[in-house]
Amino acid sequence: MKGTSAYSFKKNMGFKPKPLHYQTRLISDRKTPDINPNNPTFKTLIKIWRRLPVPLANRIGPLVAPLII
């Protein structure tokens, strides 16, 4: 997705951008979730996560990861 660090990295490494089409099966929602680093909600959470001490982040990371997606 444009504007993300993954996009910039791939572009700088010489890859040509091309759209990727994904299929998503929605079970209870009608709209695909907006899970990307440009989402304002995630920007705030990313800032908080980066300030956590590494041992604490490593400890709670596996517990939080399933809740994100």
N, CA, C, O and CB atoms as a CASP TS submission, in Angstrom:
PFRMAT TS
TARGET T0000
AUTHOR 0000-0000-0000
METHOD Language model
MODEL 1
PARENT N/A
ATOM      1  N   MET     1       0.842  -1.160   0.000  1.00  0.00           N
ATOM      2  CA  MET     1       0.000   0.000   0.000  1.00  0.00           C
ATOM      3  C   MET     1       0.897   1.236   0.000  1.00  0.00           C
ATOM      4  O   MET     1       1.849   1.321   0.777  1.00  0.00           O
ATOM      5  CB  MET     1      -0.964  -0.009   1.213  1.00  0.00           C
ATOM      6  N   LYS     2       0.592   2.177  -0.864  1.00  0.00           N
ATOM      7  CA  LYS     2       1.388   3.390  -0.944  1.00  0.00           C
ATOM      8  C   LYS     2       1.391   4.110   0.395  1.00  0.00           C
ATOM      9  O   LYS     2       0.385   4.147   1.104  1.00  0.00           O
ATOM     10  CB  LYS     2       0.858   4.311  -2.046  1.00  0.00           C
ATOM     11  N   GLY     3       2.535   4.675   0.722  1.00  0.00           N
ATOM     12  CA  GLY     3       2.656   5.409   1.978  1.00  0.00           C
ATOM     13  C   GLY     3       3.132   4.561   3.140  1.00  0.00           C
ATOM     14  O   GLY     3       3.308   5.077   4.244  1.00  0.00           O
ATOM     15  N   THR     4       3.344   3.276   2.919  1.00  0.00           N
ATOM     16  CA  THR     4       3.835   2.414   3.990  1.00  0.00           C
ATOM     17  C   THR     4       5.323   2.161   3.792  1.00  0.00           C
ATOM     18  O   THR     4       5.854   2.329   2.694  1.00  0.00           O
ATOM     19  CB  THR     4       3.051   1.076   4.032  1.00  0.00           C
ATOM     20  N   SER     5       5.974   1.762   4.848  1.00  0.00           N
ATOM     21  CA  SER     5       7.413   1.505   4.750  1.00  0.00           C
ATOM     22  C   SER     5       7.703   0.291   3.864  1.00  0.00           C
ATOM     23  O   SER     5       8.747   0.242   3.214  1.00  0.00           O
ATOM     24  CB  SER     5       8.010   1.289   6.145  1.00  0.00           C
ATOM     25  N   ALA     6       6.801  -0.680   3.831  1.00  0.00           N
ATOM     26  CA  ALA     6       7.001  -1.845   2.964  1.00  0.00           C
ATOM     27  C   ALA     6       6.986  -1.420   1.496  1.00  0.00           C
ATOM     28  O   ALA     6       7.791  -1.899   0.697  1.00  0.00           O
ATOM     29  CB  ALA     6       5.912  -2.915   3.226  1.00  0.00           C
ATOM     30  N   TYR     7       6.074  -0.526   1.148  1.00  0.00           N
ATOM     31  CA  TYR     7       6.008  -0.023  -0.228  1.00  0.00           C
ATOM     32  C   TYR     7       7.299   0.703  -0.583  1.00  0.00           C
ATOM     33  O   TYR     7       7.873   0.466  -1.646  1.00  0.00           O
ATOM     34  CB  TYR     7       4.795   0.919  -0.410  1.00  0.00           C
ATOM     35  N   SER     8       7.756   1.583   0.296  1.00  0.00           N
ATOM     36  CA  SER     8       8.985   2.343   0.050  1.00  0.00           C
ATOM     37  C   SER     8      10.181   1.411  -0.097  1.00  0.00           C
ATOM     38  O   SER     8      11.010   1.597  -0.987  1.00  0.00           O
ATOM     39  CB  SER     8       9.234   3.345   1.187  1.00  0.00           C
ATOM     40  N   PHE     9      10.272   0.413   0.772  1.00  0.00           N
ATOM     41  CA  PHE     9      11.383  -0.538   0.713  1.00  0.00           C
ATOM     42  C   PHE     9      11.416  -1.262  -0.631  1.00  0.00           C
ATOM     43  O   PHE     9      12.459  -1.337  -1.281  1.00  0.00           O
ATOM     44  CB  PHE     9      11.276  -1.557   1.855  1.00  0.00           C
ATOM     45  N   LYS    10      10.277  -1.785  -1.033  1.00  0.00           N
ATOM     46  CA  LYS    10      10.218  -2.536  -2.288  1.00  0.00           C
ATOM     47  C   LYS    10      10.516  -1.635  -3.479  1.00  0.00           C
ATOM     48  O   LYS    10      11.185  -2.054  -4.423  1.00  0.00           O
ATOM     49  CB  LYS    10       8.843  -3.190  -2.457  1.00  0.00           C
ATOM     50  N   LYS    11      10.029  -0.410  -3.440  1.00  0.00           N
ATOM     51  CA  LYS    11      10.284   0.525  -4.536  1.00  0.00           C
ATOM     52  C   LYS    11      11.778   0.849  -4.614  1.00  0.00           C
ATOM     53  O   LYS    11      12.349   0.898  -5.704  1.00  0.00           O
ATOM     54  CB  LYS    11       9.457   1.824  -4.350  1.00  0.00           C
ATOM     55  N   ASN    12      12.403   1.067  -3.466  1.00  0.00           N
ATOM     56  CA  ASN    12      13.833   1.384  -3.432  1.00  0.00           C
ATOM     57  C   ASN    12      14.696   0.191  -3.857  1.00  0.00           C
ATOM     58  O   ASN    12      15.818   0.376  -4.327  1.00  0.00           O
ATOM     59  CB  ASN    12      14.234   1.838  -2.029  1.00  0.00           C
ATOM     60  N   MET    13      14.181  -1.017  -3.696  1.00  0.00           N
ATOM     61  CA  MET    13      14.928  -2.208  -4.095  1.00  0.00           C
ATOM     62  C   MET    13      14.742  -2.537  -5.570  1.00  0.00           C
ATOM     63  O   MET    13      15.305  -3.513  -6.065  1.00  0.00           O
ATOM     64  CB  MET    13      14.504  -3.393  -3.252  1.00  0.00           C
ATOM     65  N   GLY    14      13.953  -1.723  -6.279  1.00  0.00           N
ATOM     66  CA  GLY    14      13.818  -1.894  -7.714  1.00  0.00           C
ATOM     67  C   GLY    14      12.576  -2.636  -8.184  1.00  0.00           C
ATOM     68  O   GLY    14      12.419  -2.873  -9.382  1.00  0.00           O
ATOM     69  N   PHE    15      11.695  -3.005  -7.269  1.00  0.00           N
ATOM     70  CA  PHE    15      10.464  -3.688  -7.670  1.00  0.00           C
ATOM     71  C   PHE    15       9.502  -2.685  -8.282  1.00  0.00           C
ATOM     72  O   PHE    15       9.417  -1.545  -7.826  1.00  0.00           O
ATOM     73  CB  PHE    15       9.806  -4.404  -6.463  1.00  0.00           C
ATOM     74  N   LYS    16       8.792  -3.095  -9.295  1.00  0.00           N
ATOM     75  CA  LYS    16       7.798  -2.233  -9.915  1.00  0.00           C
ATOM     76  C   LYS    16       6.461  -2.440  -9.197  1.00  0.00           C
ATOM     77  O   LYS    16       6.031  -3.577  -9.007  1.00  0.00           O
ATOM     78  CB  LYS    16       7.671  -2.530 -11.446  1.00  0.00           C
ATOM     79  N   PRO    17       5.805  -1.349  -8.800  1.00  0.00           N
ATOM     80  CA  PRO    17       4.521  -1.498  -8.098  1.00  0.00           C
ATOM     81  C   PRO    17       3.441  -2.088  -9.011  1.00  0.00           C
ATOM     82  O   PRO    17       3.308  -1.688 -10.167  1.00  0.00           O
ATOM     83  CB  PRO    17       4.055  -0.139  -7.554  1.00  0.00           C
ATOM     84  N   LYS    18       2.692  -3.020  -8.490  1.00  0.00           N
ATOM     85  CA  LYS    18       1.534  -3.537  -9.198  1.00  0.00           C
ATOM     86  C   LYS    18       0.476  -3.879  -8.168  1.00  0.00           C
ATOM     87  O   LYS    18       0.802  -4.351  -7.078  1.00  0.00           O
ATOM     88  CB  LYS    18       1.900  -4.777 -10.069  1.00  0.00           C
ATOM     89  N   PRO    19      -0.778  -3.650  -8.495  1.00  0.00           N
ATOM     90  CA  PRO    19      -1.838  -3.908  -7.510  1.00  0.00           C
ATOM     91  C   PRO    19      -1.975  -5.404  -7.232  1.00  0.00           C
ATOM     92  O   PRO    19      -1.887  -6.231  -8.139  1.00  0.00           O
ATOM     93  CB  PRO    19      -3.183  -3.339  -8.003  1.00  0.00           C
ATOM     94  N   LEU    20      -2.188  -5.721  -5.992  1.00  0.00           N
ATOM     95  CA  LEU    20      -2.438  -7.097  -5.577  1.00  0.00           C
ATOM     96  C   LEU    20      -3.902  -7.208  -5.187  1.00  0.00           C
ATOM     97  O   LEU    20      -4.429  -6.353  -4.475  1.00  0.00           O
ATOM     98  CB  LEU    20      -1.503  -7.521  -4.394  1.00  0.00           C
ATOM     99  N   HIS    21      -4.542  -8.240  -5.645  1.00  0.00           N
ATOM    100  CA  HIS    21      -5.963  -8.412  -5.376  1.00  0.00           C
ATOM    101  C   HIS    21      -6.128  -9.559  -4.381  1.00  0.00           C
ATOM    102  O   HIS    21      -5.712 -10.689  -4.634  1.00  0.00           O
ATOM    103  CB  HIS    21      -6.760  -8.688  -6.694  1.00  0.00           C
ATOM    104  N   TYR    22      -6.736  -9.243  -3.263  1.00  0.00           N
ATOM    105  CA  TYR    22      -6.943 -10.229  -2.218  1.00  0.00           C
ATOM    106  C   TYR    22      -8.428 -10.537  -2.102  1.00  0.00           C
ATOM    107  O   TYR    22      -9.274  -9.684  -2.372  1.00  0.00           O
ATOM    108  CB  TYR    22      -6.378  -9.732  -0.871  1.00  0.00           C
ATOM    109  N   GLN    23      -8.731 -11.749  -1.702  1.00  0.00           N
ATOM    110  CA  GLN    23     -10.106 -12.113  -1.407  1.00  0.00           C
ATOM    111  C   GLN    23     -10.240 -12.208   0.101  1.00  0.00           C
ATOM    112  O   GLN    23      -9.375 -12.758   0.782  1.00  0.00           O
ATOM    113  CB  GLN    23     -10.511 -13.453  -2.102  1.00  0.00           C
ATOM    114  N   THR    24     -11.320 -11.674   0.607  1.00  0.00           N
ATOM    115  CA  THR    24     -11.559 -11.684   2.044  1.00  0.00           C
ATOM    116  C   THR    24     -12.944 -12.248   2.309  1.00  0.00           C
ATOM    117  O   THR    24     -13.920 -11.840   1.680  1.00  0.00           O
ATOM    118  CB  THR    24     -11.416 -10.263   2.648  1.00  0.00           C
ATOM    119  N   ARG    25     -13.023 -13.176   3.233  1.00  0.00           N
ATOM    120  CA  ARG    25     -14.326 -13.712   3.634  1.00  0.00           C
ATOM    121  C   ARG    25     -14.736 -13.007   4.922  1.00  0.00           C
ATOM    122  O   ARG    25     -14.083 -13.135   5.958  1.00  0.00           O
ATOM    123  CB  ARG    25     -14.278 -15.281   3.828  1.00  0.00           C
ATOM    124  N   LEU    26     -15.822 -12.267   4.832  1.00  0.00           N
ATOM    125  CA  LEU    26     -16.325 -11.550   5.996  1.00  0.00           C
ATOM    126  C   LEU    26     -17.391 -12.399   6.674  1.00  0.00           C
ATOM    127  O   LEU    26     -18.342 -12.848   6.034  1.00  0.00           O
ATOM    128  CB  LEU    26     -16.893 -10.161   5.596  1.00  0.00           C
ATOM    129  N   ILE    27     -17.225 -12.613   7.969  1.00  0.00           N
ATOM    130  CA  ILE    27     -18.164 -13.459   8.694  1.00  0.00           C
ATOM    131  C   ILE    27     -19.234 -12.613   9.371  1.00  0.00           C
ATOM    132  O   ILE    27     -20.427 -12.854   9.185  1.00  0.00           O
ATOM    133  CB  ILE    27     -17.428 -14.317   9.731  1.00  0.00           C
ATOM    134  N   SER    28     -18.816 -11.623  10.156  1.00  0.00           N
ATOM    135  CA  SER    28     -19.808 -10.832  10.878  1.00  0.00           C
ATOM    136  C   SER    28     -19.850  -9.364  10.421  1.00  0.00           C
ATOM    137  O   SER    28     -20.820  -8.664  10.712  1.00  0.00           O
ATOM    138  CB  SER    28     -19.519 -10.894  12.364  1.00  0.00           C
ATOM    139  N   ASP    29     -18.841  -8.900   9.728  1.00  0.00           N
ATOM    140  CA  ASP    29     -18.817  -7.515   9.263  1.00  0.00           C
ATOM    141  C   ASP    29     -19.265  -7.437   7.815  1.00  0.00           C
ATOM    142  O   ASP    29     -19.245  -8.431   7.088  1.00  0.00           O
ATOM    143  CB  ASP    29     -17.413  -6.913   9.418  1.00  0.00           C
ATOM    144  N   ARG    30     -19.669  -6.247   7.409  1.00  0.00           N
ATOM    145  CA  ARG    30     -20.048  -6.037   6.015  1.00  0.00           C
ATOM    146  C   ARG    30     -18.928  -5.355   5.243  1.00  0.00           C
ATOM    147  O   ARG    30     -18.939  -5.334   4.012  1.00  0.00           O
ATOM    148  CB  ARG    30     -21.329  -5.206   5.928  1.00  0.00           C
ATOM    149  N   LYS    31     -17.965  -4.799   5.964  1.00  0.00           N
ATOM    150  CA  LYS    31     -16.893  -4.048   5.326  1.00  0.00           C
ATOM    151  C   LYS    31     -15.551  -4.649   5.718  1.00  0.00           C
ATOM    152  O   LYS    31     -15.378  -5.115   6.845  1.00  0.00           O
ATOM    153  CB  LYS    31     -16.959  -2.553   5.714  1.00  0.00           C
ATOM    154  N   THR    32     -14.606  -4.638   4.790  1.00  0.00           N
ATOM    155  CA  THR    32     -13.262  -5.148   5.065  1.00  0.00           C
ATOM    156  C   THR    32     -12.600  -4.249   6.108  1.00  0.00           C
ATOM    157  O   THR    32     -12.650  -3.027   5.971  1.00  0.00           O
ATOM    158  CB  THR    32     -12.403  -5.212   3.758  1.00  0.00           C
ATOM    159  N   PRO    33     -11.984  -4.814   7.141  1.00  0.00           N
ATOM    160  CA  PRO    33     -11.340  -3.985   8.157  1.00  0.00           C
ATOM    161  C   PRO    33     -10.170  -3.192   7.582  1.00  0.00           C
ATOM    162  O   PRO    33      -9.444  -3.678   6.715  1.00  0.00           O
ATOM    163  CB  PRO    33     -10.858  -4.852   9.313  1.00  0.00           C
ATOM    164  N   ASP    34      -9.998  -1.980   8.069  1.00  0.00           N
ATOM    165  CA  ASP    34      -8.928  -1.100   7.598  1.00  0.00           C
ATOM    166  C   ASP    34      -7.709  -1.296   8.497  1.00  0.00           C
ATOM    167  O   ASP    34      -7.438  -0.485   9.383  1.00  0.00           O
ATOM    168  CB  ASP    34      -9.386   0.400   7.592  1.00  0.00           C
ATOM    169  N   ILE    35      -6.979  -2.385   8.254  1.00  0.00           N
ATOM    170  CA  ILE    35      -5.818  -2.702   9.069  1.00  0.00           C
ATOM    171  C   ILE    35      -4.568  -2.346   8.271  1.00  0.00           C
ATOM    172  O   ILE    35      -4.085  -3.143   7.467  1.00  0.00           O
ATOM    173  CB  ILE    35      -5.812  -4.209   9.491  1.00  0.00           C
ATOM    174  N   ASN    36      -4.057  -1.155   8.500  1.00  0.00           N
ATOM    175  CA  ASN    36      -2.804  -0.723   7.881  1.00  0.00           C
ATOM    176  C   ASN    36      -2.214   0.394   8.722  1.00  0.00           C
ATOM    177  O   ASN    36      -2.934   1.030   9.492  1.00  0.00           O
ATOM    178  CB  ASN    36      -3.026  -0.255   6.408  1.00  0.00           C
ATOM    179  N   PRO    37      -0.924   0.645   8.592  1.00  0.00           N
ATOM    180  CA  PRO    37      -0.267   1.639   9.443  1.00  0.00           C
ATOM    181  C   PRO    37      -0.755   3.063   9.212  1.00  0.00           C
ATOM    182  O   PRO    37      -0.475   3.937  10.033  1.00  0.00           O
ATOM    183  CB  PRO    37       1.209   1.587   9.224  1.00  0.00           C
ATOM    184  N   ASN    38      -1.474   3.329   8.122  1.00  0.00           N
ATOM    185  CA  ASN    38      -1.973   4.673   7.866  1.00  0.00           C
ATOM    186  C   ASN    38      -3.296   4.969   8.572  1.00  0.00           C
ATOM    187  O   ASN    38      -3.727   6.121   8.617  1.00  0.00           O
ATOM    188  CB  ASN    38      -2.139   4.874   6.391  1.00  0.00           C
ATOM    189  N   ASN    39      -3.934   3.951   9.116  1.00  0.00           N
ATOM    190  CA  ASN    39      -5.173   4.131   9.855  1.00  0.00           C
ATOM    191  C   ASN    39      -4.865   4.910  11.137  1.00  0.00           C
ATOM    192  O   ASN    39      -3.986   4.504  11.897  1.00  0.00           O
ATOM    193  CB  ASN    39      -5.843   2.755  10.175  1.00  0.00           C
ATOM    194  N   PRO    40      -5.575   6.032  11.396  1.00  0.00           N
ATOM    195  CA  PRO    40      -5.275   6.845  12.581  1.00  0.00           C
ATOM    196  C   PRO    40      -5.315   6.072  13.904  1.00  0.00           C
ATOM    197  O   PRO    40      -4.529   6.353  14.808  1.00  0.00           O
ATOM    198  CB  PRO    40      -6.242   7.984  12.655  1.00  0.00           C
ATOM    199  N   THR    41      -6.214   5.115  14.020  1.00  0.00           N
ATOM    200  CA  THR    41      -6.285   4.311  15.243  1.00  0.00           C
ATOM    201  C   THR    41      -5.003   3.513  15.435  1.00  0.00           C
ATOM    202  O   THR    41      -4.460   3.456  16.538  1.00  0.00           O
ATOM    203  CB  THR    41      -7.497   3.365  15.201  1.00  0.00           C
ATOM    204  N   PHE    42      -4.526   2.904  14.372  1.00  0.00           N
ATOM    205  CA  PHE    42      -3.310   2.112  14.472  1.00  0.00           C
ATOM    206  C   PHE    42      -2.072   2.981  14.660  1.00  0.00           C
ATOM    207  O   PHE    42      -1.111   2.552  15.299  1.00  0.00           O
ATOM    208  CB  PHE    42      -3.151   1.253  13.239  1.00  0.00           C
ATOM    209  N   LYS    43      -2.080   4.199  14.112  1.00  0.00           N
ATOM    210  CA  LYS    43      -0.939   5.096  14.308  1.00  0.00           C
ATOM    211  C   LYS    43      -0.727   5.361  15.795  1.00  0.00           C
ATOM    212  O   LYS    43       0.403   5.338  16.284  1.00  0.00           O
ATOM    213  CB  LYS    43      -1.152   6.426  13.550  1.00  0.00           C
ATOM    214  N   THR    44      -1.821   5.614  16.505  1.00  0.00           N
ATOM    215  CA  THR    44      -1.729   5.860  17.947  1.00  0.00           C
ATOM    216  C   THR    44      -1.213   4.622  18.674  1.00  0.00           C
ATOM    217  O   THR    44      -0.329   4.717  19.526  1.00  0.00           O
ATOM    218  CB  THR    44      -3.100   6.275  18.512  1.00  0.00           C
ATOM    219  N   LEU    45      -1.766   3.468  18.336  1.00  0.00           N
ATOM    220  CA  LEU    45      -1.327   2.233  18.993  1.00  0.00           C
ATOM    221  C   LEU    45       0.130   1.912  18.673  1.00  0.00           C
ATOM    222  O   LEU    45       0.852   1.398  19.528  1.00  0.00           O
ATOM    223  CB  LEU    45      -2.218   1.066  18.571  1.00  0.00           C
ATOM    224  N   ILE    46       0.566   2.208  17.458  1.00  0.00           N
ATOM    225  CA  ILE    46       1.962   1.969  17.075  1.00  0.00           C
ATOM    226  C   ILE    46       2.891   2.860  17.889  1.00  0.00           C
ATOM    227  O   ILE    46       3.949   2.413  18.333  1.00  0.00           O
ATOM    228  CB  ILE    46       2.166   2.221  15.562  1.00  0.00           C
ATOM    229  N   LYS    47       2.499   4.131  18.089  1.00  0.00           N
ATOM    230  CA  LYS    47       3.320   5.050  18.896  1.00  0.00           C
ATOM    231  C   LYS    47       3.451   4.542  20.331  1.00  0.00           C
ATOM    232  O   LYS    47       4.531   4.589  20.920  1.00  0.00           O
ATOM    233  CB  LYS    47       2.708   6.470  18.891  1.00  0.00           C
ATOM    234  N   ILE    48       2.342   4.058  20.885  1.00  0.00           N
ATOM    235  CA  ILE    48       2.373   3.523  22.258  1.00  0.00           C
ATOM    236  C   ILE    48       3.249   2.276  22.311  1.00  0.00           C
ATOM    237  O   ILE    48       4.063   2.124  23.222  1.00  0.00           O
ATOM    238  CB  ILE    48       0.937   3.193  22.759  1.00  0.00           C
ATOM    239  N   TRP    49       3.084   1.385  21.336  1.00  0.00           N
ATOM    240  CA  TRP    49       3.835   0.126  21.322  1.00  0.00           C
ATOM    241  C   TRP    49       5.334   0.381  21.240  1.00  0.00           C
ATOM    242  O   TRP    49       6.117  -0.323  21.878  1.00  0.00           O
ATOM    243  CB  TRP    49       3.390  -0.749  20.147  1.00  0.00           C
ATOM    244  N   ARG    50       5.742   1.383  20.457  1.00  0.00           N
ATOM    245  CA  ARG    50       7.166   1.680  20.301  1.00  0.00           C
ATOM    246  C   ARG    50       7.793   2.207  21.587  1.00  0.00           C
ATOM    247  O   ARG    50       9.011   2.128  21.749  1.00  0.00           O
ATOM    248  CB  ARG    50       7.365   2.687  19.190  1.00  0.00           C
ATOM    249  N   ARG    51       6.996   2.736  22.493  1.00  0.00           N
ATOM    250  CA  ARG    51       7.509   3.269  23.759  1.00  0.00           C
ATOM    251  C   ARG    51       7.589   2.205  24.858  1.00  0.00           C
ATOM    252  O   ARG    51       8.167   2.442  25.918  1.00  0.00           O
ATOM    253  CB  ARG    51       6.631   4.418  24.228  1.00  0.00           C
ATOM    254  N   LEU    52       7.011   1.045  24.601  1.00  0.00           N
ATOM    255  CA  LEU    52       7.054  -0.018  25.609  1.00  0.00           C
ATOM    256  C   LEU    52       8.466  -0.578  25.718  1.00  0.00           C
ATOM    257  O   LEU    52       9.175  -0.665  24.716  1.00  0.00           O
ATOM    258  CB  LEU    52       6.054  -1.146  25.262  1.00  0.00           C
ATOM    259  N   PRO    53       8.878  -0.955  26.913  1.00  0.00           N
ATOM    260  CA  PRO    53      10.158  -1.655  27.045  1.00  0.00           C
ATOM    261  C   PRO    53      10.100  -2.985  26.279  1.00  0.00           C
ATOM    262  O   PRO    53       9.075  -3.666  26.266  1.00  0.00           O
ATOM    263  CB  PRO    53      10.501  -1.901  28.551  1.00  0.00           C
ATOM    264  N   VAL    54      11.211  -3.331  25.649  1.00  0.00           N
ATOM    265  CA  VAL    54      11.252  -4.528  24.799  1.00  0.00           C
ATOM    266  C   VAL    54      10.819  -5.795  25.544  1.00  0.00           C
ATOM    267  O   VAL    54      10.038  -6.568  24.990  1.00  0.00           O
ATOM    268  CB  VAL    54      12.656  -4.720  24.246  1.00  0.00           C
ATOM    269  N   PRO    55      11.288  -6.045  26.769  1.00  0.00           N
ATOM    270  CA  PRO    55      10.833  -7.282  27.440  1.00  0.00           C
ATOM    271  C   PRO    55       9.313  -7.324  27.632  1.00  0.00           C
ATOM    272  O   PRO    55       8.695  -8.380  27.501  1.00  0.00           O
ATOM    273  CB  PRO    55      11.517  -7.417  28.802  1.00  0.00           C
ATOM    274  N   LEU    56       8.722  -6.175  27.940  1.00  0.00           N
ATOM    275  CA  LEU    56       7.268  -6.127  28.115  1.00  0.00           C
ATOM    276  C   LEU    56       6.562  -6.356  26.776  1.00  0.00           C
ATOM    277  O   LEU    56       5.589  -7.109  26.711  1.00  0.00           O
ATOM    278  CB  LEU    56       6.839  -4.768  28.724  1.00  0.00           C
ATOM    279  N   ALA    57       7.042  -5.717  25.717  1.00  0.00           N
ATOM    280  CA  ALA    57       6.447  -5.899  24.391  1.00  0.00           C
ATOM    281  C   ALA    57       6.554  -7.360  23.949  1.00  0.00           C
ATOM    282  O   ALA    57       5.610  -7.904  23.377  1.00  0.00           O
ATOM    283  CB  ALA    57       7.131  -4.977  23.360  1.00  0.00           C
ATOM    284  N   ASN    58       7.689  -7.991  24.208  1.00  0.00           N
ATOM    285  CA  ASN    58       7.866  -9.403  23.845  1.00  0.00           C
ATOM    286  C   ASN    58       6.947 -10.309  24.649  1.00  0.00           C
ATOM    287  O   ASN    58       6.514 -11.354  24.165  1.00  0.00           O
ATOM    288  CB  ASN    58       9.317  -9.826  24.053  1.00  0.00           C
ATOM    289  N   ARG    59       6.657  -9.910  25.860  1.00  0.00           N
ATOM    290  CA  ARG    59       5.810 -10.729  26.735  1.00  0.00           C
ATOM    291  C   ARG    59       4.337 -10.652  26.345  1.00  0.00           C
ATOM    292  O   ARG    59       3.646 -11.670  26.306  1.00  0.00           O
ATOM    293  CB  ARG    59       5.978 -10.292  28.185  1.00  0.00           C
ATOM    294  N   ILE    60       3.858  -9.433  26.053  1.00  0.00           N
ATOM    295  CA  ILE    60       2.432  -9.277  25.748  1.00  0.00           C
ATOM    296  C   ILE    60       2.123  -9.374  24.251  1.00  0.00           C
ATOM    297  O   ILE    60       0.959  -9.502  23.871  1.00  0.00           O
ATOM    298  CB  ILE    60       1.942  -7.947  26.276  1.00  0.00           C
ATOM    299  N   GLY    61       3.148  -9.315  23.403  1.00  0.00           N
ATOM    300  CA  GLY    61       2.939  -9.380  21.963  1.00  0.00           C
ATOM    301  C   GLY    61       2.137 -10.587  21.508  1.00  0.00           C
ATOM    302  O   GLY    61       1.171 -10.417  20.765  1.00  0.00           O
ATOM    303  N   PRO    62       2.495 -11.805  21.922  1.00  0.00           N
ATOM    304  CA  PRO    62       1.742 -12.975  21.490  1.00  0.00           C
ATOM    305  C   PRO    62       0.281 -12.973  21.981  1.00  0.00           C
ATOM    306  O   PRO    62      -0.587 -13.585  21.359  1.00  0.00           O
ATOM    307  CB  PRO    62       2.439 -14.223  21.976  1.00  0.00           C
ATOM    308  N   LEU    63       0.025 -12.292  23.081  1.00  0.00           N
ATOM    309  CA  LEU    63      -1.346 -12.220  23.594  1.00  0.00           C
ATOM    310  C   LEU    63      -2.179 -11.218  22.800  1.00  0.00           C
ATOM    311  O   LEU    63      -3.383 -11.411  22.625  1.00  0.00           O
ATOM    312  CB  LEU    63      -1.341 -11.838  25.080  1.00  0.00           C
ATOM    313  N   VAL    64      -1.548 -10.152  22.321  1.00  0.00           N
ATOM    314  CA  VAL    64      -2.245  -9.076  21.620  1.00  0.00           C
ATOM    315  C   VAL    64      -2.398  -9.377  20.129  1.00  0.00           C
ATOM    316  O   VAL    64      -3.392  -8.979  19.521  1.00  0.00           O
ATOM    317  CB  VAL    64      -1.500  -7.760  21.809  1.00  0.00           C
ATOM    318  N   ALA    65      -1.449 -10.058  19.545  1.00  0.00           N
ATOM    319  CA  ALA    65      -1.442 -10.287  18.093  1.00  0.00           C
ATOM    320  C   ALA    65      -2.740 -10.903  17.554  1.00  0.00           C
ATOM    321  O   ALA    65      -3.238 -10.426  16.535  1.00  0.00           O
ATOM    322  CB  ALA    65      -0.288 -11.185  17.737  1.00  0.00           C
ATOM    323  N   PRO    66      -3.307 -11.928  18.181  1.00  0.00           N
ATOM    324  CA  PRO    66      -4.553 -12.495  17.637  1.00  0.00           C
ATOM    325  C   PRO    66      -5.733 -11.519  17.661  1.00  0.00           C
ATOM    326  O   PRO    66      -6.683 -11.675  16.895  1.00  0.00           O
ATOM    327  CB  PRO    66      -4.924 -13.737  18.414  1.00  0.00           C
ATOM    328  N   LEU    67      -5.672 -10.530  18.526  1.00  0.00           N
ATOM    329  CA  LEU    67      -6.780  -9.572  18.631  1.00  0.00           C
ATOM    330  C   LEU    67      -6.744  -8.520  17.542  1.00  0.00           C
ATOM    331  O   LEU    67      -7.753  -7.862  17.289  1.00  0.00           O
ATOM    332  CB  LEU    67      -6.756  -8.895  19.979  1.00  0.00           C
ATOM    333  N   ILE    68      -5.596  -8.345  16.888  1.00  0.00           N
ATOM    334  CA  ILE    68      -5.453  -7.300  15.881  1.00  0.00           C
ATOM    335  C   ILE    68      -6.190  -7.656  14.609  1.00  0.00           C
ATOM    336  O   ILE    68      -6.825  -6.799  13.995  1.00  0.00           O
ATOM    337  CB  ILE    68      -3.990  -7.053  15.579  1.00  0.00           C
ATOM    338  N   ILE    69      -6.114  -8.888  14.217  1.00  0.00           N
ATOM    339  CA  ILE    69      -6.713  -9.274  12.930  1.00  0.00           C
ATOM    340  C   ILE    69      -8.091  -9.817  13.119  1.00  0.00           C
ATOM    341  O   ILE    69      -8.747 -10.191  12.146  1.00  0.00           O
ATOM    342  CB  ILE    69      -5.858 -10.299  12.216  1.00  0.00           C
TER
END
